[in-house]
Structure formats: C-alpha cells, structure tokens
PDB file of C-alpha atoms in Angstrom:
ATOM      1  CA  UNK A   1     174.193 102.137  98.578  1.00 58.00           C
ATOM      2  CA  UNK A   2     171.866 104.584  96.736  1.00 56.00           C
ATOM      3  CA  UNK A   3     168.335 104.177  97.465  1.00 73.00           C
ATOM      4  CA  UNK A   4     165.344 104.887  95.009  1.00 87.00           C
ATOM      5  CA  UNK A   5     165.012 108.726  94.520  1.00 93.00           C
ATOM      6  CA  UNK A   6     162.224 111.124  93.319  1.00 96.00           C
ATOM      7  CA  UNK A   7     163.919 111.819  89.738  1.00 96.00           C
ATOM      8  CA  UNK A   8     161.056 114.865  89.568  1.00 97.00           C
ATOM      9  CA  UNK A   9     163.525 115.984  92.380  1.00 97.00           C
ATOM     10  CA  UNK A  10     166.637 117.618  91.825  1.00 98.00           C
ATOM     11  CA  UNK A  11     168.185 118.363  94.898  1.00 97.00           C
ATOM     12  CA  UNK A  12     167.580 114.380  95.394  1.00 96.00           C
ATOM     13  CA  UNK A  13     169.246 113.146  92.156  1.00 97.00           C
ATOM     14  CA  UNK A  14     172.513 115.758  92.899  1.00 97.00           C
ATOM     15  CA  UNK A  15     172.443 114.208  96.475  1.00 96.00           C
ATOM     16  CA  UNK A  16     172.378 110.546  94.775  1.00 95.00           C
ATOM     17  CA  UNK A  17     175.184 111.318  92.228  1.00 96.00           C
ATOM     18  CA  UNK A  18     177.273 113.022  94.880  1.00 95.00           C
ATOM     19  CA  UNK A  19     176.714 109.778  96.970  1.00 94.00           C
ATOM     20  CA  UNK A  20     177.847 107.792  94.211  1.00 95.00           C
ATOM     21  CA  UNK A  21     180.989 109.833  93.429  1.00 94.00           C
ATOM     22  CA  UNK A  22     182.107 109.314  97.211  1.00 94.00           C
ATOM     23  CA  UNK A  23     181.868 105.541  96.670  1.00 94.00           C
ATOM     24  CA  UNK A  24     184.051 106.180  93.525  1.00 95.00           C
ATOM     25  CA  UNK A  25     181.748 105.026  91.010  1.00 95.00           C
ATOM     26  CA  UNK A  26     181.179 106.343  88.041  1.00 95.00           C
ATOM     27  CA  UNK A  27     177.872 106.282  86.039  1.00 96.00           C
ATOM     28  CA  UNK A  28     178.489 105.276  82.505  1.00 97.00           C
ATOM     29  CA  UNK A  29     175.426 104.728  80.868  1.00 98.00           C
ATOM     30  CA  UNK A  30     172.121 106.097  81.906  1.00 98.00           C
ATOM     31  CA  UNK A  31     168.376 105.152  80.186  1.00 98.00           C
ATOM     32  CA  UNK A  32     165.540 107.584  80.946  1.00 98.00           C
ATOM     33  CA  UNK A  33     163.013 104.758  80.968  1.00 97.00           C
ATOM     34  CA  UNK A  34     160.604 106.479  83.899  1.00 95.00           C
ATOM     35  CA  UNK A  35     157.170 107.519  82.821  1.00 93.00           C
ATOM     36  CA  UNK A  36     153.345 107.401  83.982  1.00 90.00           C
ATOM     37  CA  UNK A  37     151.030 105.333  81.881  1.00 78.00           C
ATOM     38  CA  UNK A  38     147.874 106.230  82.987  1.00 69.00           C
ATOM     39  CA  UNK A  39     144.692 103.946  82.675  1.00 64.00           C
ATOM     40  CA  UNK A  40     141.360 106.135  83.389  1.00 52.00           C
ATOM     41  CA  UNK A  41     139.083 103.083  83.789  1.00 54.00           C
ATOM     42  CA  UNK A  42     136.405 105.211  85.722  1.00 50.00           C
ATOM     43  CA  UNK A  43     134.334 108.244  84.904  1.00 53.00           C
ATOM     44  CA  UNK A  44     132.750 110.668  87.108  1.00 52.00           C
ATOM     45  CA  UNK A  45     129.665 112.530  86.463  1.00 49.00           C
ATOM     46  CA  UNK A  46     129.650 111.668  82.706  1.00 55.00           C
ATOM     47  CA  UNK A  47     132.834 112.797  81.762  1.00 73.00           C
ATOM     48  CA  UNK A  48     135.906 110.776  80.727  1.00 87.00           C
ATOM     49  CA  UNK A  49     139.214 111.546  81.824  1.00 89.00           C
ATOM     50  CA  UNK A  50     141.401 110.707  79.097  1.00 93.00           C
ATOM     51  CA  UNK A  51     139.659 113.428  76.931  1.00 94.00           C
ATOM     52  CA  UNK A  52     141.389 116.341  76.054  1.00 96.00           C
ATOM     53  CA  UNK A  53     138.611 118.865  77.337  1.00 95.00           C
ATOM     54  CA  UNK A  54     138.752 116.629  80.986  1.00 94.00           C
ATOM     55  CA  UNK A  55     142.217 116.111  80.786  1.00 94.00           C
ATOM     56  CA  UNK A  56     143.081 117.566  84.716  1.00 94.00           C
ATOM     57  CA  UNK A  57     145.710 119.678  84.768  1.00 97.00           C
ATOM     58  CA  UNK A  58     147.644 118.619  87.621  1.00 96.00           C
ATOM     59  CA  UNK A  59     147.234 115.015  85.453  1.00 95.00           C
ATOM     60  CA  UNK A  60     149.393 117.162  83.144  1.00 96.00           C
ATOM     61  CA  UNK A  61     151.821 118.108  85.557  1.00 97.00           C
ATOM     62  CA  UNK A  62     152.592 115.323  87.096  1.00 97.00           C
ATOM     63  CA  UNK A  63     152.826 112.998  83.821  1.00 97.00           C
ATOM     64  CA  UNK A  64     155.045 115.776  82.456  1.00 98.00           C
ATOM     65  CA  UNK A  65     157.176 115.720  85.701  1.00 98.00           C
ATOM     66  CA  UNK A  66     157.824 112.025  85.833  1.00 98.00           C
ATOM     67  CA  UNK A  67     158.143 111.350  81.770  1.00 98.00           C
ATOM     68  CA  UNK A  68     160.129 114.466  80.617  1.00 98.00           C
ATOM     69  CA  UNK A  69     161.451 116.911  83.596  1.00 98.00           C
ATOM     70  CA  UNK A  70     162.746 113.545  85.134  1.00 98.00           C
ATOM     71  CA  UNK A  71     164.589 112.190  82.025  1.00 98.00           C
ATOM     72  CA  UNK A  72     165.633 116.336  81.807  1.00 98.00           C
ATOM     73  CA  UNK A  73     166.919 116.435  85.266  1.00 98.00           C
ATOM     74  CA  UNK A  74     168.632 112.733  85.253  1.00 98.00           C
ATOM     75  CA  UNK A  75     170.535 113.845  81.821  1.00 98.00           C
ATOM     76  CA  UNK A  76     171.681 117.435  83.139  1.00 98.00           C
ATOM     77  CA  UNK A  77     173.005 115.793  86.455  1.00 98.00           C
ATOM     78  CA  UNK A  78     174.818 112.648  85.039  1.00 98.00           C
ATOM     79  CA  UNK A  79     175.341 113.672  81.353  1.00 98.00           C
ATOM     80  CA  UNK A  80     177.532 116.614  83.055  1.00 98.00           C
ATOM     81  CA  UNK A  81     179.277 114.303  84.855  1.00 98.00           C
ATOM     82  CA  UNK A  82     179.599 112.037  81.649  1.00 98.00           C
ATOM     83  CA  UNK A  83     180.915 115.307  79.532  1.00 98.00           C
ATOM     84  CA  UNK A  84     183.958 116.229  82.096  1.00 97.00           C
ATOM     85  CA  UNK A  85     184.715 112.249  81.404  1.00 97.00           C
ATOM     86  CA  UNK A  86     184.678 112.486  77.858  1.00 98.00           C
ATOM     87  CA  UNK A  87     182.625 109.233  77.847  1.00 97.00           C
ATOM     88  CA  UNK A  88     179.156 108.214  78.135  1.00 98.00           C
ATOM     89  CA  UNK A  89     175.897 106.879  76.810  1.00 98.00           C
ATOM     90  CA  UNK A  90     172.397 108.569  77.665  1.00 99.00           C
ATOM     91  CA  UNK A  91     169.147 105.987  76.039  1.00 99.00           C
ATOM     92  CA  UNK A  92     165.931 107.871  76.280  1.00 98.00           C
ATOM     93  CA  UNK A  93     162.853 105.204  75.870  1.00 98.00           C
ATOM     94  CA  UNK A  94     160.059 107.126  73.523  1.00 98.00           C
ATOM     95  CA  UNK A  95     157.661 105.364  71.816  1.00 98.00           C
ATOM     96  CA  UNK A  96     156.073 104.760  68.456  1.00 98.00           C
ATOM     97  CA  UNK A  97     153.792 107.291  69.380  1.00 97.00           C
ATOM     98  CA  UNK A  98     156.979 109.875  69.449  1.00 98.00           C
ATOM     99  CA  UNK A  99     156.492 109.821  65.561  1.00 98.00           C
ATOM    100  CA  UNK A 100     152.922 109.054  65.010  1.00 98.00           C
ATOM    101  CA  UNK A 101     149.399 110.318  66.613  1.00 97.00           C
ATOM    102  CA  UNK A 102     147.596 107.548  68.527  1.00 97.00           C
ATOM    103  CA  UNK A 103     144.457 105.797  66.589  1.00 97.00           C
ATOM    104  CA  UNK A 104     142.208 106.379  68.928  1.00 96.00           C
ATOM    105  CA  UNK A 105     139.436 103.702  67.307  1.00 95.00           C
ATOM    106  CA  UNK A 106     142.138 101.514  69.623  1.00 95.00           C
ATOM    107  CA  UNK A 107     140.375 102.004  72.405  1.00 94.00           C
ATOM    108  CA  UNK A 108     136.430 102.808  71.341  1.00 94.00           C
ATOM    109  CA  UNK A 109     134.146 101.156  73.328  1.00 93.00           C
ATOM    110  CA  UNK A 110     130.554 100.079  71.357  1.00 93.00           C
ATOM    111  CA  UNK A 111     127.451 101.937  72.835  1.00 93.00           C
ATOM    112  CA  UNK A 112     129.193 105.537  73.504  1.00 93.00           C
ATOM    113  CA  UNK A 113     128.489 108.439  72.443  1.00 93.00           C
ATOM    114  CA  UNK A 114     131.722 110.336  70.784  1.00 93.00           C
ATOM    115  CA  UNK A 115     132.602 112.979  73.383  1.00 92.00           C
ATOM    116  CA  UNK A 116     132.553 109.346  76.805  1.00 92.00           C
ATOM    117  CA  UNK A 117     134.490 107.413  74.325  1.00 94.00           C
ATOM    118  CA  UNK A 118     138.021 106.660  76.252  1.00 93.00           C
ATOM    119  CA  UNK A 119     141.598 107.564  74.160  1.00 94.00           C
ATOM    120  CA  UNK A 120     145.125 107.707  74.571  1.00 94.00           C
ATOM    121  CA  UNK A 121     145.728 110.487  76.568  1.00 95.00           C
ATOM    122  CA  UNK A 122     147.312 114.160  75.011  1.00 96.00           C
ATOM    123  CA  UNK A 123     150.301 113.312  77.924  1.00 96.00           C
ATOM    124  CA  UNK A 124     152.080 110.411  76.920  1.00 96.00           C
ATOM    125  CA  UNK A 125     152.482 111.211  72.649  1.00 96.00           C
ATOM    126  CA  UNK A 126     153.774 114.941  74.015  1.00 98.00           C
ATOM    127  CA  UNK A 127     156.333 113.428  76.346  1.00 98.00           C
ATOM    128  CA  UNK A 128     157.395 110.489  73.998  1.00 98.00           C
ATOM    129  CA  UNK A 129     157.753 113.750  71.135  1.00 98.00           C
ATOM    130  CA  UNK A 130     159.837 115.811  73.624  1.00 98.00           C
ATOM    131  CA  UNK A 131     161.849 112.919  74.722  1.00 98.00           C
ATOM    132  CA  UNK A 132     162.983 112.671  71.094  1.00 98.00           C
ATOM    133  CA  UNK A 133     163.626 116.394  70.926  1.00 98.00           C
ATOM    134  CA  UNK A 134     165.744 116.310  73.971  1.00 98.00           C
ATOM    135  CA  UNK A 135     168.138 113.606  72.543  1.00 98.00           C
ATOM    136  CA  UNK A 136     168.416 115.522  69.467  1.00 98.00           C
ATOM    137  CA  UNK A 137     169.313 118.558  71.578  1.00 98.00           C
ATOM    138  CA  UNK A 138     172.022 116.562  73.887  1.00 98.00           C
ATOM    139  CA  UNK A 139     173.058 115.184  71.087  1.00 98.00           C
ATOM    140  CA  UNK A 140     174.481 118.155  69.529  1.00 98.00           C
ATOM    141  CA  UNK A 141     175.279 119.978  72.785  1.00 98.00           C
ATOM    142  CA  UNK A 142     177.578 117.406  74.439  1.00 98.00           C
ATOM    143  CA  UNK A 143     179.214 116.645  70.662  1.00 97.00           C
ATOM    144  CA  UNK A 144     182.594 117.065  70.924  1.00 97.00           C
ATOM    145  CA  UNK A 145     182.276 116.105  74.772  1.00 98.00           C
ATOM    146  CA  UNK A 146     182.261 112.151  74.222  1.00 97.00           C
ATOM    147  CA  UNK A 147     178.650 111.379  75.422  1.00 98.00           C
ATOM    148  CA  UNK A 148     176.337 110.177  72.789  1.00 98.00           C
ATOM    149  CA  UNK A 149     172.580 110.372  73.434  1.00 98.00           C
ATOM    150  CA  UNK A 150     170.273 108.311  71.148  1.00 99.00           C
ATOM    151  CA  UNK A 151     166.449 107.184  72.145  1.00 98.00           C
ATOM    152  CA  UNK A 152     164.793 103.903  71.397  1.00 98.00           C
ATOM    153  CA  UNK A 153     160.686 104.301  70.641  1.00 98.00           C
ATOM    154  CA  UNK A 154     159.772 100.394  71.072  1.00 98.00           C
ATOM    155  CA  UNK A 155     155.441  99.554  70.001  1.00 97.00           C
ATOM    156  CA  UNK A 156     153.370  97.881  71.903  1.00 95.00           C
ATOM    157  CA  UNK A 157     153.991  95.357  73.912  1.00 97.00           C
ATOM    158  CA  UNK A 158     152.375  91.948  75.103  1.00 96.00           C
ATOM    159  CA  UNK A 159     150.633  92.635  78.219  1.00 92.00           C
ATOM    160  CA  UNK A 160     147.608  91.967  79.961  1.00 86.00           C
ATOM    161  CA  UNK A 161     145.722  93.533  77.196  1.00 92.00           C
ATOM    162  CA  UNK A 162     142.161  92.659  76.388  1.00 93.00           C
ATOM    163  CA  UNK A 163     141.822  90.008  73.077  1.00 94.00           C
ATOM    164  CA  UNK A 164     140.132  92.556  71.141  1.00 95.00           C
ATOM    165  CA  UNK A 165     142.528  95.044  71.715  1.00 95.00           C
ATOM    166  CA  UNK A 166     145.639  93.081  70.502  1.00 96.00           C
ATOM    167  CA  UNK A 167     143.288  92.114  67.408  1.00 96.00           C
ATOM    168  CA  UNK A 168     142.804  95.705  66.868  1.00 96.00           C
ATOM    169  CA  UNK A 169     146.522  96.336  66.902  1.00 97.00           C
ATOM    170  CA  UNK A 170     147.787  93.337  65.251  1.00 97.00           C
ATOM    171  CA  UNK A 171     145.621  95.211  61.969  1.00 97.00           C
ATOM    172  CA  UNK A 172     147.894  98.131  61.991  1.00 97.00           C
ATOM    173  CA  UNK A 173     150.927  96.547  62.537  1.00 98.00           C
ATOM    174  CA  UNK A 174     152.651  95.395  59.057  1.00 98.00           C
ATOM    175  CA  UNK A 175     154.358  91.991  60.972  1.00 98.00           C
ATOM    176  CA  UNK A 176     150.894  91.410  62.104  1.00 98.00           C
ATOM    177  CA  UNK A 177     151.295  91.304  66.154  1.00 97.00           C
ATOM    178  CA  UNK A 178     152.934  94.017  69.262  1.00 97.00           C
ATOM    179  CA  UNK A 179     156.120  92.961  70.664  1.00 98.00           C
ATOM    180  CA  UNK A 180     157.130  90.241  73.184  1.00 96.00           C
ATOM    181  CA  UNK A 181     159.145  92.091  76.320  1.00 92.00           C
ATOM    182  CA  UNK A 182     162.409  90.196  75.196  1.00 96.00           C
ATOM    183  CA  UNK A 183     162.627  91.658  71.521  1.00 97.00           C
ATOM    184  CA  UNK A 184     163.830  94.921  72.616  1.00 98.00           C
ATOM    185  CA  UNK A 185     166.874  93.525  74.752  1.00 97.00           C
ATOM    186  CA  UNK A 186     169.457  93.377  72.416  1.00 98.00           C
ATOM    187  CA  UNK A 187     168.492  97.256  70.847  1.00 98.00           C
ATOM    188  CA  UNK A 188     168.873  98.308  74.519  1.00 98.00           C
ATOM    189  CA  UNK A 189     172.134  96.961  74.573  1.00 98.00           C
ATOM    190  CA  UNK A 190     173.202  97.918  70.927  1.00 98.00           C
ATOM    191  CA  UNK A 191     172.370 101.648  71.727  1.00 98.00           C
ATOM    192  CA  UNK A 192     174.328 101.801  75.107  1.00 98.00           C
ATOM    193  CA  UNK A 193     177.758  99.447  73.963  1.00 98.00           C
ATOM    194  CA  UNK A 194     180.405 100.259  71.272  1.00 97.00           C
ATOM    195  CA  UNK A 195     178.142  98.472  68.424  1.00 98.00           C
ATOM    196  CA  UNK A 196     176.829 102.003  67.833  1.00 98.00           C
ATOM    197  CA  UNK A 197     179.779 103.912  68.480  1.00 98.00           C
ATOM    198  CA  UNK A 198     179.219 106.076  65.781  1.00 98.00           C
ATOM    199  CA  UNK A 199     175.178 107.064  66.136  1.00 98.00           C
ATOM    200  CA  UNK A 200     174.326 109.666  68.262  1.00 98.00           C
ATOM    201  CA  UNK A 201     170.906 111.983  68.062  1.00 98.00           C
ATOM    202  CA  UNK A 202     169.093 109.107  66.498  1.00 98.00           C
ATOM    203  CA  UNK A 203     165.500 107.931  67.159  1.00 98.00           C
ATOM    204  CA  UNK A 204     165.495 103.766  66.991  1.00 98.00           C
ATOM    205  CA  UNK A 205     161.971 102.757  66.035  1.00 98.00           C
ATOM    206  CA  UNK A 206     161.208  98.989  66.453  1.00 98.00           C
ATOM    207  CA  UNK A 207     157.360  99.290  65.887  1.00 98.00           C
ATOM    208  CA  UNK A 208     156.844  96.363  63.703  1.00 98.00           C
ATOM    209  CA  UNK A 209     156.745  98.877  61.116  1.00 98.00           C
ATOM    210  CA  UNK A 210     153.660  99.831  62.575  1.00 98.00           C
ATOM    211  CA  UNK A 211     154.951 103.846  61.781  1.00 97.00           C
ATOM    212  CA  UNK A 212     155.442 103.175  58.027  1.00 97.00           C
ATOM    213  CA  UNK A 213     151.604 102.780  57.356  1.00 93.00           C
TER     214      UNK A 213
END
C-alpha cells in the first residue's frame, strides 16, 4: 500500500506512482484538492499577517508549494502516465475566488484602524487563478492524448464560521446562503465520469451565483 506523501515532493510522488505501477494499478482519475487555508488569528507587534505588506514570504512559499506546485507536480507525474494510456481525468478544485477578488469587508472587524484590519490573504485567490490556468494549459497539451482536465471552483461552504460572517456572505450570494459539504458531490463525480465526456479545459463554478454580481 501507498502511504501519504509530500506532493510538494517530487522524487516522493515518482516513488509513489512507481509503487503503484508494481502493484499493477493504474490511476485513472486524479483531483488536485490539496491546499493551505490559512487563518492568521494573532498579530504581533501591531501588524496583521494576512496583509499584503506583512504577508511573510516563506508564507508565500509554502502556500504556493502545497496549492499549485503540488497540483503541478501530481498532474505531470500521473497525467503522463494517463497520456501513454490514452485515458484519464485530472479535477483541479479552485474556487470562486479563481474568478473574482475577495470582498474583504468579509472579514472587517469594528474598532480597527484600516492598515490591522484582517483579509483574505494575496495566496489563496493567486493559487485558485493559477489552478484554473493550469487546466486550461493541460487541457490543450494532453488533447489528442485522451486525458481531459477540467477544475471545479465550489463557494463557501458551511463551516464553523462565526453568525455574522455567514450573514455577511449570505448578502452577496444571489440564492441567499454558502453551500452545504454534500452539494458539490455529484459535480465531483460529473467532472471525473463519462457524463462530461466531451468538456475538457472548463472552469465549473457552483458559487450560488455569488460570481455573477
């Protein structure tokens, strides 16, 4: 059996997918669905993480790593595989914010000044963006090779969010409310089964129409 890897790792995923190919078995569908969603709670000496002029580099890095080299590396190693097949599905999870900025009054809190106030940080909407850029890309490079590559960018989703938060939301979302966990099940399974047979390159947004404001 193939235990959990570092996908930021290369020489680990090759190792995994050569393990995999000695046990005969082929990998037929793969969904980039790794990523860092990070929640800077704290500040230190005045200054708030998430901000774009605190935003640590090696934050950067590793975000960037885990959200976008991984689904790169994953996608080279077992879309190749997938191409000399002639068959295979890659799913690459992006997000609403692949195709719109974040609204940062989302996360204001009352009593800050402008430059402590908390937002989404630059990472995620950059790696959600590129995500969508490298299915377009895979898309067209693995054509005529029998692997189609789509992505799915899903909203939010019921968590353990705060109650004003998920008022806040619920405003710019045209059905009124994020996402339960379930409702993106069967689009999961629509992009990677024969139902889409003939879609490849696409971004699926199921936002609540959330994007179309």
């Amino acid at each position: 059996k193939v235990s959990a890897v570092d996908i930021t790792d290369e020489k680990e995923i090759v190792e995994a997918a050569e393990r995999l190919s000695s046990e005969k078995i082929d990998i037929a569908i793969l969904i980039n669905n790794a990523a860092i969603n990070p929640k800077y709670n704290s500040k230190e000496a005045g200054r708030e993480f998430s901000r774009v002029e605190n935003f640590e580099i090696q934050d950067w890095n590793y975000q960037i790593s885990v959200g976008l080299t991984g689904a790169f590396i994953c996608s080279k190693i077992f879309g190749s595989q997938m191409a000399k097949r002639k068959q295979g599905v890659i799913l690459n999870i992006a997000s609403d914010l692949s195709v719109i900025a974040p609204n940062q009054n989302l996360y204001r809190v009352a009593g800050l000044d402008h430059d402590q106030q908390p937002v989404k940080p630059v990472s995620y909407s950059v790696i959600k963006a590129g995500l969508v850029g490298l299915t377009k890309y895979l898309a067209t490079y693995w054509n005529t090779s029998g692997v189609r590559v789509n992505a799915l960018s899903p909203g939010g989703v019921y968590e353990a969010q705060s109650k004003e938060f998920q008022e806040k939301i619920a405003e710019l979302i045209p059905l009124g409310r994020m996402a339960n966990a379930t409702e993106y099940r069967s689009a999961v399974q629509f992009l990677c089964s024969d139902a889409s047979s003939y879609m490849t390159g696409q971004n699926v947004i199921i936002d609540g129409g959330r994007s179309i404001w």
